[in-house]
Amino acid sequence: TEAASGQRSLSIVSLPGLNVIYSMSVSTAVTLCHGHVTEESLYFIEPDDTVETTCVHLKHLVQALPEDRLSTLLAQGKFEEAEIFAQKFNLDPQLVFKSKARVLSELLCRATSEESPALKDSLIECLEQVKNDSFVADIALDSHYPTLETTLAVLMFAKNGLQSTRSKDVDKAIRVKVFSALNKLTTFQMIHREDSFSPQAWRSFLEGSLLEELRAYLQTGSLQQAGWIWNRHQPSLLHHVDATNLISLLQAIPESVPSHQFASWVTKNAVPFI
């Protein structure tokens, strides 16, 4: 940038806020060098006005703070180098493990069935180094993994961590979310075959209303699937079901369902509730 006085300054800004994190005065004839986007140093050429002969200096700026250097390594995905750097400068290695876990989780969400096993093992190995069980739970709950095996493995890892003595101070709501997700996953697995697992369908089942799922299966005459949902999740369903809603659910069952199947379902599921 050039001030009204004619003096120029070279500034380093952060994105997206364009906040100036470093600035220095330079010659008006300074020229920036075009480098690769992965360059960690900023190079520029500046003429030397203090000598009579034509002379230029090639200068470069590097990150002096270890924290900034570590952030750069993490942004570039250089996790092994970042871990060594963190140890050398006594920085928190958890920053490295968490960043690597996020990247591995994102890769696993986009992985093919052939790539999933190796990536799943790498993610679990990385999560074993993370001491924050709430972070691990968030990874397990927020990700859309391509296979049932991977989804179950990461959720089980989160559950085991939450049950350890070190997690006694973890928010109770996080524990409930993980345990509830595992319970729902078992129900989802019972309804859908493992070889037809869909991360989108699982996400919809996890985040959607169990009452509406129950109603949908009743409307299609899928009484067995509806029974699984009713019996496995009755405590949470009872918060939303009264006598009026129960009648509405029963009325959703199509007339094409044989009367003996209808009577059996009502006897096993609705009557105990009444």
Short mmCIF file of C-alpha atoms in Angstrom, two decimals:
data_model
loop_
_atom_site.label_atom_id
_atom_site.label_comp_id
_atom_site.label_asym_id
_atom_site.label_seq_id
_atom_site.Cartn_x
_atom_site.Cartn_y
_atom_site.Cartn_z
CA THR A 1 0.00 0.00 0.00
CA GLU A 2 1.08 3.57 -0.60
CA ALA A 3 0.42 6.37 1.88
CA ALA A 4 -0.28 10.01 0.98
CA SER A 5 3.30 10.84 1.90
CA GLY A 6 4.51 8.63 -0.94
CA GLN A 7 5.90 5.97 1.36
CA ARG A 8 5.03 2.35 0.71
CA SER A 9 4.43 -0.45 3.16
CA LEU A 10 4.28 -4.20 2.75
CA SER A 11 1.48 -5.75 4.80
CA ILE A 12 0.48 -9.30 5.64
CA VAL A 13 -3.25 -9.71 6.20
CA SER A 14 -5.42 -12.58 7.37
CA LEU A 15 -8.50 -13.84 5.55
CA PRO A 16 -11.41 -13.33 5.40
CA GLY A 17 -11.36 -10.23 7.62
CA LEU A 18 -8.27 -8.66 5.94
CA ASN A 19 -6.84 -7.85 9.37
CA VAL A 20 -3.24 -6.61 9.21
CA ILE A 21 -1.02 -8.98 11.18
CA TYR A 22 2.32 -7.49 10.07
CA SER A 23 3.45 -4.38 8.22
CA MET A 24 6.82 -2.90 7.25
CA SER A 25 8.04 0.12 5.31
CA VAL A 26 9.60 -0.61 1.92
CA SER A 27 11.04 1.28 -1.05
CA THR A 28 8.62 2.75 -3.57
CA ALA A 29 10.22 0.53 -6.22
CA VAL A 30 9.68 -2.73 -4.38
CA THR A 31 8.44 -5.68 -6.45
CA LEU A 32 6.75 -8.81 -5.18
CA CYS A 33 7.90 -12.14 -6.55
CA HIS A 34 5.26 -14.54 -7.81
CA GLY A 35 5.61 -17.87 -6.04
CA HIS A 36 3.65 -21.07 -5.71
CA VAL A 37 0.55 -20.94 -3.53
CA THR A 38 2.16 -23.39 -1.11
CA GLU A 39 5.20 -21.15 -0.55
CA GLU A 40 5.68 -20.49 3.14
CA SER A 41 7.84 -17.38 2.60
CA LEU A 42 6.99 -14.10 0.91
CA TYR A 43 9.75 -12.97 -1.47
CA PHE A 44 10.23 -9.45 -2.78
CA ILE A 45 12.92 -7.45 -4.61
CA GLU A 46 13.94 -4.05 -3.29
CA PRO A 47 16.54 -1.66 -4.77
CA ASP A 48 19.33 -0.42 -2.52
CA ASP A 49 19.41 3.40 -2.64
CA THR A 50 22.36 3.63 -0.27
CA VAL A 51 24.97 2.63 -2.88
CA GLU A 52 25.96 4.41 -6.07
CA THR A 53 25.88 1.35 -8.30
CA THR A 54 22.68 -0.40 -9.26
CA CYS A 55 21.98 -2.96 -6.58
CA VAL A 56 18.89 -4.90 -5.58
CA HIS A 57 18.21 -7.17 -2.65
CA LEU A 58 16.11 -10.32 -2.73
CA LYS A 59 14.37 -10.49 0.62
CA HIS A 60 11.83 -12.80 2.15
CA LEU A 61 9.51 -12.81 5.13
CA VAL A 62 8.96 -15.95 7.18
CA GLN A 63 6.68 -16.69 10.10
CA ALA A 64 8.62 -16.02 13.27
CA LEU A 65 6.06 -17.18 15.85
CA PRO A 66 5.99 -20.96 16.38
CA GLU A 67 2.19 -20.84 16.68
CA ASP A 68 1.90 -19.30 13.21
CA ARG A 69 4.28 -21.82 11.74
CA LEU A 70 2.30 -24.67 13.29
CA SER A 71 -0.93 -23.28 11.85
CA THR A 72 0.64 -23.20 8.40
CA LEU A 73 1.81 -26.81 8.65
CA LEU A 74 -1.67 -27.92 9.73
CA ALA A 75 -3.34 -25.98 6.91
CA GLN A 76 -1.01 -27.75 4.45
CA GLY A 77 -1.81 -31.17 5.91
CA LYS A 78 1.82 -31.78 7.00
CA PHE A 79 0.79 -33.53 10.20
CA GLU A 80 3.96 -35.55 10.87
CA GLU A 81 6.08 -32.43 10.45
CA ALA A 82 3.62 -30.47 12.57
CA GLU A 83 3.78 -33.01 15.40
CA ILE A 84 7.58 -32.89 15.45
CA PHE A 85 7.48 -29.08 15.33
CA ALA A 86 4.98 -28.93 18.21
CA GLN A 87 7.20 -31.14 20.37
CA LYS A 88 10.28 -29.07 19.53
CA PHE A 89 8.66 -25.77 20.53
CA ASN A 90 6.58 -27.17 23.41
CA LEU A 91 3.25 -26.50 21.68
CA ASP A 92 0.07 -28.44 22.39
CA PRO A 93 0.17 -31.61 20.22
CA GLN A 94 -3.62 -31.93 20.63
CA LEU A 95 -3.95 -29.21 17.99
CA VAL A 96 -2.21 -31.54 15.54
CA PHE A 97 -4.25 -34.61 16.45
CA LYS A 98 -7.58 -32.75 16.21
CA SER A 99 -6.72 -31.17 12.88
CA LYS A 100 -5.58 -34.52 11.47
CA ALA A 101 -8.75 -36.22 12.77
CA ARG A 102 -10.96 -33.66 11.01
CA VAL A 103 -9.14 -34.20 7.72
CA LEU A 104 -9.24 -37.99 8.01
CA SER A 105 -12.94 -37.90 8.89
CA GLU A 106 -13.68 -35.74 5.85
CA LEU A 107 -11.69 -38.09 3.61
CA LEU A 108 -13.50 -41.08 5.08
CA CYS A 109 -16.88 -39.51 4.33
CA ARG A 110 -15.93 -39.36 0.64
CA ALA A 111 -14.12 -42.70 0.52
CA THR A 112 -15.08 -45.68 -1.59
CA SER A 113 -15.81 -49.04 0.00
CA GLU A 114 -12.28 -50.15 -0.90
CA GLU A 115 -10.68 -47.09 0.73
CA SER A 116 -12.83 -47.08 3.87
CA PRO A 117 -11.12 -49.80 5.97
CA ALA A 118 -7.65 -48.24 5.87
CA LEU A 119 -8.98 -44.72 6.45
CA LYS A 120 -11.18 -45.93 9.30
CA ASP A 121 -8.17 -47.52 11.02
CA SER A 122 -6.15 -44.33 10.54
CA LEU A 123 -8.97 -42.22 11.99
CA ILE A 124 -9.39 -44.47 15.04
CA GLU A 125 -5.63 -44.47 15.60
CA CYS A 126 -5.63 -40.66 15.46
CA LEU A 127 -8.65 -40.33 17.76
CA GLU A 128 -6.87 -42.52 20.32
CA GLN A 129 -4.41 -39.65 20.73
CA VAL A 130 -7.14 -37.04 21.28
CA LYS A 131 -7.82 -36.45 24.97
CA ASN A 132 -11.01 -34.44 24.47
CA ASP A 133 -13.87 -36.95 24.42
CA SER A 134 -16.41 -34.26 23.52
CA PHE A 135 -14.42 -33.59 20.35
CA VAL A 136 -14.40 -37.31 19.51
CA ALA A 137 -18.16 -37.48 20.09
CA ASP A 138 -18.74 -34.53 17.76
CA ILE A 139 -16.67 -36.22 15.05
CA ALA A 140 -18.74 -39.40 15.40
CA LEU A 141 -22.09 -37.61 15.42
CA ASP A 142 -21.51 -35.05 12.69
CA SER A 143 -19.92 -37.25 10.01
CA HIS A 144 -21.56 -39.13 7.13
CA TYR A 145 -19.51 -42.28 6.72
CA PRO A 146 -20.16 -44.49 3.67
CA THR A 147 -20.52 -47.85 5.44
CA LEU A 148 -22.39 -49.21 8.44
CA GLU A 149 -19.20 -50.82 9.75
CA THR A 150 -17.35 -47.50 9.83
CA THR A 151 -20.27 -45.60 11.35
CA LEU A 152 -20.63 -48.20 14.10
CA ALA A 153 -16.89 -48.35 14.78
CA VAL A 154 -16.49 -44.60 15.27
CA LEU A 155 -19.63 -44.31 17.40
CA MET A 156 -18.50 -47.25 19.56
CA PHE A 157 -15.08 -45.64 19.97
CA ALA A 158 -16.78 -42.41 21.12
CA LYS A 159 -19.01 -44.35 23.52
CA ASN A 160 -16.08 -46.22 25.07
CA GLY A 161 -14.25 -42.95 25.56
CA LEU A 162 -17.26 -41.38 27.26
CA GLN A 163 -17.49 -44.33 29.62
CA SER A 164 -13.88 -43.95 30.76
CA THR A 165 -13.03 -42.32 34.10
CA ARG A 166 -11.40 -39.35 32.39
CA SER A 167 -14.76 -38.33 30.86
CA LYS A 168 -16.66 -37.82 34.11
CA ASP A 169 -16.86 -34.06 33.46
CA VAL A 170 -18.22 -34.37 29.89
CA ASP A 171 -21.60 -32.73 29.33
CA LYS A 172 -24.38 -35.23 29.98
CA ALA A 173 -26.16 -34.12 26.79
CA ILE A 174 -23.22 -35.34 24.70
CA ARG A 175 -23.36 -38.76 26.35
CA VAL A 176 -27.08 -39.00 25.67
CA LYS A 177 -26.57 -38.08 22.01
CA VAL A 178 -23.92 -40.76 21.45
CA PHE A 179 -25.82 -43.52 23.29
CA SER A 180 -29.05 -42.55 21.50
CA ALA A 181 -27.28 -42.59 18.12
CA LEU A 182 -25.99 -46.13 18.77
CA ASN A 183 -29.47 -47.28 19.77
CA LYS A 184 -30.93 -45.74 16.62
CA LEU A 185 -28.19 -47.29 14.50
CA THR A 186 -29.11 -50.75 15.75
CA THR A 187 -32.74 -50.10 14.83
CA PHE A 188 -31.69 -48.74 11.44
CA GLN A 189 -29.59 -51.86 10.90
CA MET A 190 -32.58 -54.07 11.72
CA ILE A 191 -34.78 -52.22 9.23
CA HIS A 192 -32.24 -51.92 6.43
CA ARG A 193 -29.88 -54.60 5.25
CA GLU A 194 -26.21 -53.88 5.84
CA ASP A 195 -25.40 -54.18 2.13
CA SER A 196 -27.89 -51.41 1.35
CA PHE A 197 -26.57 -48.91 3.91
CA SER A 198 -27.02 -45.30 2.82
CA PRO A 199 -25.33 -42.51 4.81
CA GLN A 200 -28.04 -40.09 3.66
CA ALA A 201 -30.84 -42.41 4.84
CA TRP A 202 -29.02 -42.99 8.13
CA ARG A 203 -28.57 -39.25 8.68
CA SER A 204 -32.28 -38.70 8.01
CA PHE A 205 -33.21 -41.48 10.47
CA LEU A 206 -30.80 -40.14 13.12
CA GLU A 207 -31.93 -36.53 12.95
CA GLY A 208 -35.58 -37.07 12.03
CA SER A 209 -38.66 -37.72 14.16
CA LEU A 210 -39.06 -41.32 15.31
CA LEU A 211 -42.79 -40.73 15.55
CA GLU A 212 -42.92 -39.82 11.86
CA GLU A 213 -40.73 -42.82 11.01
CA LEU A 214 -43.17 -45.02 12.93
CA ARG A 215 -46.13 -43.49 11.13
CA ALA A 216 -44.46 -43.94 7.72
CA TYR A 217 -43.94 -47.68 8.26
CA LEU A 218 -47.49 -48.11 9.55
CA GLN A 219 -48.85 -46.34 6.47
CA THR A 220 -47.07 -48.81 4.19
CA GLY A 221 -48.21 -51.80 6.23
CA SER A 222 -44.67 -52.58 7.36
CA LEU A 223 -45.77 -53.67 10.81
CA GLN A 224 -42.60 -55.54 11.73
CA GLN A 225 -40.42 -52.47 11.10
CA ALA A 226 -42.93 -50.26 12.92
CA GLY A 227 -42.85 -52.69 15.84
CA TRP A 228 -39.07 -52.47 16.07
CA ILE A 229 -39.21 -48.69 16.25
CA TRP A 230 -42.07 -48.74 18.79
CA ASN A 231 -40.50 -51.28 21.13
CA ARG A 232 -36.89 -50.11 20.95
CA HIS A 233 -37.66 -46.39 21.34
CA GLN A 234 -40.87 -46.42 23.35
CA PRO A 235 -39.52 -44.25 26.22
CA SER A 236 -38.81 -41.34 23.86
CA LEU A 237 -41.94 -41.96 21.79
CA LEU A 238 -44.20 -41.83 24.83
CA HIS A 239 -43.29 -38.17 25.29
CA HIS A 240 -45.11 -37.45 22.03
CA VAL A 241 -47.90 -40.05 22.02
CA ASP A 242 -51.20 -39.73 23.83
CA ALA A 243 -54.49 -41.56 23.29
CA THR A 244 -55.41 -39.29 20.38
CA ASN A 245 -52.06 -39.78 18.64
CA LEU A 246 -52.24 -43.53 19.20
CA ILE A 247 -55.61 -43.71 17.48
CA SER A 248 -54.20 -41.65 14.62
CA LEU A 249 -51.27 -44.06 14.28
CA LEU A 250 -53.55 -47.08 14.19
CA GLN A 251 -55.77 -45.42 11.60
CA ALA A 252 -52.67 -44.97 9.41
CA ILE A 253 -52.45 -48.76 8.92
CA PRO A 254 -53.95 -49.51 5.48
CA GLU A 255 -57.04 -51.70 5.17
CA SER A 256 -55.07 -54.09 2.96
CA VAL A 257 -53.23 -55.41 6.03
CA PRO A 258 -54.77 -58.78 7.04
CA SER A 259 -56.94 -58.49 10.13
CA HIS A 260 -54.97 -61.10 12.08
CA GLN A 261 -51.71 -59.15 11.51
CA PHE A 262 -53.42 -55.94 12.57
CA ALA A 263 -54.84 -57.57 15.69
CA SER A 264 -51.48 -59.11 16.57
CA TRP A 265 -49.66 -55.80 16.25
CA VAL A 266 -52.23 -53.96 18.35
CA THR A 267 -52.14 -56.66 21.03
CA LYS A 268 -48.35 -56.68 21.29
CA ASN A 269 -47.72 -52.97 20.95
CA ALA A 270 -50.74 -50.73 21.50
CA VAL A 271 -52.60 -52.60 24.25
CA PRO A 272 -49.68 -52.60 26.74
CA PHE A 273 -49.43 -48.85 26.25
CA ILE A 274 -53.13 -48.36 26.99
#
